[in-house]
Amino acid sequence: MSQAPTSVSIALDADQAERGLSGLEGAKPQAGAQKGTLRRMALRHQSIAAIAASLPGACDVLLRHKIDFCSKGEATLALAAEARRLNLAELQAELSATARQAEPYPTEPAALIAHIIERYHKVHRLEFPGLIDTARRVEATHKDRCDCPRGLHDLLSRMFEDLEDHQHKEEAILFPIMLNGGEPSLHQPIARMLQDHVELIDALDLMADLTGDFAPPADACGSWRALYVGCRKLDSDLRVHVHLENNLLFPRFS
Ligand SMILES: [Fe+2]
Ligand SMILES: [Fe+2]
C-alpha cells in the first residue's frame, strides 16, 4: 500500500546528524508538527516514544538495541542509552542515518489503520500457526534436553488465541468507528485495547526468556533455529504493531 508522508518533517543533514539534532517535534509522540513550526530539539532529549513515532526506521534501531518503545517509551534517548550502557553519540548517528533511508509510517488514521491491518493483523494470522506447529515439534523432539524451550508451544497458542480476539474487536468495532471520525465513547474500548497490549508485551517478554533471547544452542537442528528466527520476527512485529496503535493511532481519538 502507499504510505502517506508523515506530518513531521525530518530534515537531517550531516551537521545535524553529527550534533544529534533532528526535526522532531518536542513532546508529543503523535506527529502533529507543521513545517516551519518545528522546535529543533536534540535527539538525546526526545522521549523514546516520540522518536519511535516520528523518526522513520527508529523502531528497527531501538529493537536492535533492546530499547523498549512500547511500555516504557517516556524515557529520553539519553536515559535509555545510559540504562542499556550504549554509546549515545553512536546511537544518535545510527538513528539519523536510518531515518534518511526508511519509509515513514502513515499518520492519517485511514492510511494508518489500513497499514496496521495489512502489515500486522494479516501477517500475524499467516505466521502464528506455522510457528505454533514448529514449537510443538521442537519441544516433542528435544523434550529431554535442559535447554528445550518447554512451554513455548502453549505460550504461542495462548498468545494467538488472545490476539485473534483482540484484532477482531479492533477490526469489527474500534477501527470502523475511528474511520467514521470517532466518538466520545471510544475512551473505554481504547483503555481495554491498551490493557490487552500490556498483557501482550508481558507474553513477549516471557517468550524471550523461554528462548534465551532467541539464541538457539550451538548444536540446534534446523527446525529449532527456524523457530527462534520466527519468534524474533514475531517479537519485532508485535512490538511495532502495539507501538503504532498506542503512540500514533489511539492518541488521535483519546
Ligand atoms: Fe491491532
Ligand atoms: Fe491492538
mmCIF file of C-alpha atoms and ligand atoms in Angstrom:
data_model
loop_
_atom_site.group_PDB
_atom_site.id
_atom_site.type_symbol
_atom_site.label_atom_id
_atom_site.label_comp_id
_atom_site.label_asym_id
_atom_site.label_seq_id
_atom_site.Cartn_x
_atom_site.Cartn_y
_atom_site.Cartn_z
ATOM 1 C CA MET A 1 0.000 0.000 0.000
ATOM 2 C CA SER A 2 1.129 3.547 -0.482
ATOM 3 C CA GLN A 3 2.201 5.357 2.616
ATOM 4 C CA ALA A 4 1.268 8.944 3.243
ATOM 5 C CA PRO A 5 4.171 11.090 4.220
ATOM 6 C CA THR A 6 4.468 11.707 7.927
ATOM 7 C CA SER A 7 3.282 15.104 9.091
ATOM 8 C CA VAL A 8 6.521 15.577 10.961
ATOM 9 C CA SER A 9 9.265 16.841 8.731
ATOM 10 C CA ILE A 10 12.509 15.043 9.407
ATOM 11 C CA ALA A 11 15.293 17.154 7.997
ATOM 12 C CA LEU A 12 18.571 15.587 8.824
ATOM 13 C CA ASP A 13 21.792 16.743 7.287
ATOM 14 C CA ALA A 14 25.320 15.740 8.073
ATOM 15 C CA ASP A 15 25.806 18.538 10.587
ATOM 16 C CA GLN A 16 22.571 17.752 12.365
ATOM 17 C CA ALA A 17 23.439 14.079 12.497
ATOM 18 C CA GLU A 18 26.800 14.984 13.943
ATOM 19 C CA ARG A 19 25.171 17.066 16.647
ATOM 20 C CA GLY A 20 22.341 14.590 17.158
ATOM 21 C CA LEU A 21 19.688 17.044 16.020
ATOM 22 C CA SER A 22 16.504 16.198 14.233
ATOM 23 C CA GLY A 23 13.413 17.952 13.025
ATOM 24 C CA LEU A 24 11.284 16.088 15.529
ATOM 25 C CA GLU A 25 8.561 17.848 17.406
ATOM 26 C CA GLY A 26 9.331 18.193 21.063
ATOM 27 C CA ALA A 27 6.939 16.270 23.251
ATOM 28 C CA LYS A 28 4.042 14.544 21.534
ATOM 29 C CA PRO A 29 4.505 11.001 20.295
ATOM 30 C CA GLN A 30 1.755 11.512 17.727
ATOM 31 C CA ALA A 31 3.146 13.533 14.907
ATOM 32 C CA GLY A 32 1.386 16.860 14.794
ATOM 33 C CA ALA A 33 4.040 19.358 13.966
ATOM 34 C CA GLN A 34 3.829 21.603 10.955
ATOM 35 C CA LYS A 35 6.731 22.588 8.768
ATOM 36 C CA GLY A 36 8.252 25.825 9.921
ATOM 37 C CA THR A 37 6.986 25.497 13.467
ATOM 38 C CA LEU A 38 9.136 22.573 14.466
ATOM 39 C CA ARG A 39 11.187 23.046 17.531
ATOM 40 C CA ARG A 40 14.708 21.907 16.992
ATOM 41 C CA MET A 41 15.489 19.638 19.858
ATOM 42 C CA ALA A 42 18.476 17.394 20.367
ATOM 43 C CA LEU A 43 17.545 13.802 19.740
ATOM 44 C CA ARG A 44 19.005 12.857 23.103
ATOM 45 C CA HIS A 45 16.293 14.890 24.871
ATOM 46 C CA GLN A 46 13.422 13.338 22.922
ATOM 47 C CA SER A 47 11.329 10.612 24.507
ATOM 48 C CA ILE A 48 11.736 7.139 23.082
ATOM 49 C CA ALA A 49 8.028 7.085 22.171
ATOM 50 C CA ALA A 50 8.335 10.376 20.249
ATOM 51 C CA ILE A 51 11.393 9.144 18.372
ATOM 52 C CA ALA A 52 9.737 5.814 17.525
ATOM 53 C CA ALA A 53 6.598 7.598 16.317
ATOM 54 C CA SER A 54 8.269 10.343 14.312
ATOM 55 C CA LEU A 55 11.645 9.205 13.049
ATOM 56 C CA PRO A 56 11.443 6.765 10.103
ATOM 57 C CA GLY A 57 13.186 3.477 10.822
ATOM 58 C CA ALA A 58 13.695 4.277 14.501
ATOM 59 C CA CYS A 59 11.747 1.199 15.645
ATOM 60 C CA ASP A 60 14.233 -1.112 13.923
ATOM 61 C CA VAL A 61 17.181 0.612 15.579
ATOM 62 C CA LEU A 62 15.511 0.605 19.005
ATOM 63 C CA LEU A 63 14.582 -3.080 18.660
ATOM 64 C CA ARG A 64 18.159 -3.897 17.703
ATOM 65 C CA HIS A 65 19.379 -2.307 20.919
ATOM 66 C CA LYS A 66 16.526 -3.731 23.051
ATOM 67 C CA ILE A 67 15.210 -0.269 23.933
ATOM 68 C CA ASP A 68 11.550 -0.546 24.893
ATOM 69 C CA PHE A 69 9.376 1.945 22.956
ATOM 70 C CA CYS A 70 6.024 0.297 23.805
ATOM 71 C CA SER A 71 5.611 0.260 27.562
ATOM 72 C CA LYS A 72 8.483 2.460 28.766
ATOM 73 C CA GLY A 73 8.618 4.969 25.940
ATOM 74 C CA GLU A 74 8.536 8.076 28.110
ATOM 75 C CA ALA A 75 12.284 7.883 28.957
ATOM 76 C CA THR A 76 14.560 10.167 26.950
ATOM 77 C CA LEU A 77 17.022 8.687 24.475
ATOM 78 C CA ALA A 78 19.882 9.761 26.754
ATOM 79 C CA LEU A 79 18.418 7.908 29.749
ATOM 80 C CA ALA A 80 17.585 4.833 27.688
ATOM 81 C CA ALA A 81 21.123 4.713 26.274
ATOM 82 C CA GLU A 82 22.568 5.039 29.762
ATOM 83 C CA ALA A 83 20.324 2.250 31.087
ATOM 84 C CA ARG A 84 21.440 -0.057 28.246
ATOM 85 C CA ARG A 85 25.091 1.065 28.554
ATOM 86 C CA LEU A 86 25.098 2.242 24.932
ATOM 87 C CA ASN A 87 27.221 4.966 23.371
ATOM 88 C CA LEU A 88 24.764 7.859 22.991
ATOM 89 C CA ALA A 89 26.584 9.566 20.106
ATOM 90 C CA GLU A 90 26.749 6.310 18.128
ATOM 91 C CA LEU A 91 23.082 5.599 18.823
ATOM 92 C CA GLN A 92 22.071 9.084 17.631
ATOM 93 C CA ALA A 93 24.160 8.690 14.489
ATOM 94 C CA GLU A 94 22.579 5.296 13.799
ATOM 95 C CA LEU A 95 19.068 6.731 14.224
ATOM 96 C CA SER A 96 19.866 9.688 11.992
ATOM 97 C CA ALA A 97 21.395 7.527 9.255
ATOM 98 C CA THR A 98 18.436 5.130 9.317
ATOM 99 C CA ALA A 99 15.935 7.996 9.149
ATOM 100 C CA ARG A 100 17.348 9.111 5.803
ATOM 101 C CA GLN A 101 16.621 5.749 4.202
ATOM 102 C CA ALA A 102 13.498 4.436 5.908
ATOM 103 C CA GLU A 103 9.893 4.871 4.816
ATOM 104 C CA PRO A 104 7.788 6.894 7.276
ATOM 105 C CA TYR A 105 4.668 5.375 8.787
ATOM 106 C CA PRO A 106 1.339 6.740 7.591
ATOM 107 C CA THR A 107 -0.051 9.300 10.004
ATOM 108 C CA GLU A 108 -3.590 9.848 8.710
ATOM 109 C CA PRO A 109 -5.951 7.464 10.587
ATOM 110 C CA ALA A 110 -7.402 5.756 7.489
ATOM 111 C CA ALA A 111 -3.978 5.067 5.966
ATOM 112 C CA LEU A 112 -2.532 4.037 9.325
ATOM 113 C CA ILE A 113 -5.404 1.617 10.035
ATOM 114 C CA ALA A 114 -5.030 0.074 6.579
ATOM 115 C CA HIS A 115 -1.292 -0.314 7.163
ATOM 116 C CA ILE A 116 -1.838 -1.924 10.586
ATOM 117 C CA ILE A 117 -4.317 -4.449 9.168
ATOM 118 C CA GLU A 118 -2.277 -5.323 6.063
ATOM 119 C CA ARG A 119 1.199 -5.363 7.567
ATOM 120 C CA TYR A 120 0.432 -6.670 11.055
ATOM 121 C CA HIS A 121 -3.019 -8.235 11.604
ATOM 122 C CA LYS A 122 -2.892 -10.294 8.399
ATOM 123 C CA VAL A 123 0.779 -11.226 8.804
ATOM 124 C CA HIS A 124 0.220 -12.438 12.400
ATOM 125 C CA ARG A 125 -2.660 -14.620 11.181
ATOM 126 C CA LEU A 126 -0.453 -16.079 8.459
ATOM 127 C CA GLU A 127 2.634 -16.712 10.573
ATOM 128 C CA PHE A 128 1.348 -17.777 14.006
ATOM 129 C CA PRO A 129 0.038 -21.273 13.016
ATOM 130 C CA GLY A 130 3.366 -22.369 11.483
ATOM 131 C CA LEU A 131 5.277 -21.080 14.473
ATOM 132 C CA ILE A 132 2.962 -22.888 16.903
ATOM 133 C CA ASP A 133 3.375 -26.142 14.970
ATOM 134 C CA THR A 134 7.164 -25.803 14.848
ATOM 135 C CA ALA A 135 7.252 -25.134 18.606
ATOM 136 C CA ARG A 136 5.215 -28.307 19.199
ATOM 137 C CA ARG A 137 7.617 -30.395 17.087
ATOM 138 C CA VAL A 138 10.776 -28.917 18.619
ATOM 139 C CA GLU A 139 9.501 -29.422 22.172
ATOM 140 C CA ALA A 140 8.473 -33.031 21.397
ATOM 141 C CA THR A 141 11.776 -33.894 19.714
ATOM 142 C CA HIS A 142 14.040 -32.279 22.303
ATOM 143 C CA LYS A 143 11.980 -32.773 25.471
ATOM 144 C CA ASP A 144 14.882 -34.452 27.315
ATOM 145 C CA ARG A 145 17.278 -31.564 26.855
ATOM 146 C CA CYS A 146 17.618 -28.978 29.601
ATOM 147 C CA ASP A 147 17.715 -26.147 27.028
ATOM 148 C CA CYS A 148 14.447 -27.244 25.398
ATOM 149 C CA PRO A 149 12.026 -24.259 25.302
ATOM 150 C CA ARG A 150 9.389 -26.020 27.400
ATOM 151 C CA GLY A 151 6.081 -24.188 27.411
ATOM 152 C CA LEU A 152 6.742 -22.224 24.216
ATOM 153 C CA HIS A 153 4.053 -24.089 22.274
ATOM 154 C CA ASP A 154 1.435 -23.370 24.960
ATOM 155 C CA LEU A 155 2.527 -19.737 25.232
ATOM 156 C CA LEU A 156 2.320 -19.153 21.464
ATOM 157 C CA SER A 157 -1.078 -20.889 21.306
ATOM 158 C CA ARG A 158 -2.472 -18.666 24.080
ATOM 159 C CA MET A 159 -0.989 -15.548 22.508
ATOM 160 C CA PHE A 160 -2.540 -16.322 19.124
ATOM 161 C CA GLU A 161 -5.947 -17.018 20.654
ATOM 162 C CA ASP A 162 -5.886 -13.770 22.641
ATOM 163 C CA LEU A 163 -4.551 -11.793 19.676
ATOM 164 C CA GLU A 164 -7.235 -13.080 17.328
ATOM 165 C CA ASP A 165 -9.908 -11.945 19.773
ATOM 166 C CA HIS A 166 -8.174 -8.573 20.189
ATOM 167 C CA GLN A 167 -7.707 -7.979 16.460
ATOM 168 C CA HIS A 168 -11.301 -8.956 15.753
ATOM 169 C CA LYS A 169 -12.525 -6.301 18.225
ATOM 170 C CA GLU A 170 -10.318 -3.703 16.551
ATOM 171 C CA GLU A 171 -11.400 -4.603 13.019
ATOM 172 C CA ALA A 172 -15.097 -5.098 13.744
ATOM 173 C CA ILE A 173 -15.747 -2.322 16.268
ATOM 174 C CA LEU A 174 -12.944 0.113 17.045
ATOM 175 C CA PHE A 175 -11.432 0.811 13.630
ATOM 176 C CA PRO A 176 -14.774 1.349 11.846
ATOM 177 C CA ILE A 177 -15.750 3.938 14.472
ATOM 178 C CA MET A 178 -12.384 5.638 14.029
ATOM 179 C CA LEU A 179 -12.805 5.644 10.245
ATOM 180 C CA ASN A 180 -16.110 7.423 10.778
ATOM 181 C CA GLY A 181 -14.383 10.151 12.744
ATOM 182 C CA GLY A 182 -14.549 8.643 16.254
ATOM 183 C CA GLU A 183 -16.930 9.385 19.093
ATOM 184 C CA PRO A 184 -16.619 10.314 22.798
ATOM 185 C CA SER A 185 -17.395 6.768 23.948
ATOM 186 C CA LEU A 186 -14.118 5.476 22.492
ATOM 187 C CA HIS A 187 -12.260 6.087 25.756
ATOM 188 C CA GLN A 188 -13.340 2.783 27.337
ATOM 189 C CA PRO A 189 -12.687 0.486 24.357
ATOM 190 C CA ILE A 190 -9.295 2.117 23.823
ATOM 191 C CA ALA A 191 -8.463 1.556 27.507
ATOM 192 C CA ARG A 192 -9.329 -2.143 27.083
ATOM 193 C CA MET A 193 -7.129 -2.416 23.998
ATOM 194 C CA LEU A 194 -4.259 -0.738 25.874
ATOM 195 C CA GLN A 195 -4.616 -3.285 28.693
ATOM 196 C CA ASP A 196 -4.521 -6.119 26.137
ATOM 197 C CA HIS A 197 -1.320 -4.596 24.760
ATOM 198 C CA VAL A 198 0.281 -4.620 28.228
ATOM 199 C CA GLU A 199 -0.516 -8.340 28.547
ATOM 200 C CA LEU A 200 0.805 -8.974 25.046
ATOM 201 C CA ILE A 201 4.124 -7.306 25.821
ATOM 202 C CA ASP A 202 4.359 -9.378 29.037
ATOM 203 C CA ALA A 203 3.870 -12.510 26.917
ATOM 204 C CA LEU A 204 6.632 -11.360 24.539
ATOM 205 C CA ASP A 205 8.981 -10.873 27.492
ATOM 206 C CA LEU A 206 8.173 -14.424 28.599
ATOM 207 C CA MET A 207 8.840 -15.704 25.065
ATOM 208 C CA ALA A 208 12.253 -14.013 25.110
ATOM 209 C CA ASP A 209 13.011 -15.667 28.473
ATOM 210 C CA LEU A 210 11.954 -19.119 27.239
ATOM 211 C CA THR A 211 14.165 -18.874 24.147
ATOM 212 C CA GLY A 212 17.204 -17.315 25.839
ATOM 213 C CA ASP A 213 16.593 -14.144 23.844
ATOM 214 C CA PHE A 214 16.061 -16.152 20.643
ATOM 215 C CA ALA A 215 19.541 -17.729 20.803
ATOM 216 C CA PRO A 216 19.442 -21.419 19.782
ATOM 217 C CA PRO A 217 22.052 -23.834 21.187
ATOM 218 C CA ALA A 218 25.132 -24.316 19.018
ATOM 219 C CA ASP A 219 24.015 -27.822 18.050
ATOM 220 C CA ALA A 220 20.345 -26.916 17.443
ATOM 221 C CA CYS A 221 18.645 -28.553 14.478
ATOM 222 C CA GLY A 222 17.227 -26.554 11.566
ATOM 223 C CA SER A 223 13.697 -26.534 12.983
ATOM 224 C CA TRP A 224 14.882 -25.195 16.318
ATOM 225 C CA ARG A 225 16.826 -22.419 14.590
ATOM 226 C CA ALA A 226 13.896 -21.584 12.322
ATOM 227 C CA LEU A 227 11.616 -21.469 15.365
ATOM 228 C CA TYR A 228 13.775 -18.868 17.082
ATOM 229 C CA VAL A 229 14.126 -16.802 13.906
ATOM 230 C CA GLY A 230 10.323 -16.815 13.656
ATOM 231 C CA CYS A 231 9.926 -15.915 17.330
ATOM 232 C CA ARG A 232 12.302 -12.976 16.953
ATOM 233 C CA LYS A 233 10.353 -11.694 13.957
ATOM 234 C CA LEU A 234 7.078 -12.145 15.829
ATOM 235 C CA ASP A 235 8.524 -10.179 18.748
ATOM 236 C CA SER A 236 9.605 -7.304 16.482
ATOM 237 C CA ASP A 237 6.342 -7.250 14.530
ATOM 238 C CA LEU A 238 4.135 -7.279 17.607
ATOM 239 C CA ARG A 239 6.121 -4.557 19.374
ATOM 240 C CA VAL A 240 5.904 -2.249 16.355
ATOM 241 C CA HIS A 241 2.218 -3.123 15.902
ATOM 242 C CA VAL A 242 1.487 -2.185 19.533
ATOM 243 C CA HIS A 243 3.582 0.953 19.230
ATOM 244 C CA LEU A 244 1.701 2.172 16.148
ATOM 245 C CA GLU A 245 -1.621 1.807 17.945
ATOM 246 C CA ASN A 246 -0.503 3.093 21.367
ATOM 247 C CA ASN A 247 1.545 6.057 20.190
ATOM 248 C CA LEU A 248 0.225 7.023 16.759
ATOM 249 C CA LEU A 249 -3.363 5.861 16.269
ATOM 250 C CA PHE A 250 -5.094 5.820 19.658
ATOM 251 C CA PRO A 251 -3.903 9.295 20.780
ATOM 252 C CA ARG A 252 -5.848 10.732 17.829
ATOM 253 C CA PHE A 253 -9.059 9.552 19.499
ATOM 254 C CA SER A 254 -8.276 9.787 23.231
HETATM 255 FE FE FE B 1 -4.033 -4.146 16.079
HETATM 256 FE FE FE B 2 -4.170 -3.684 19.295
#
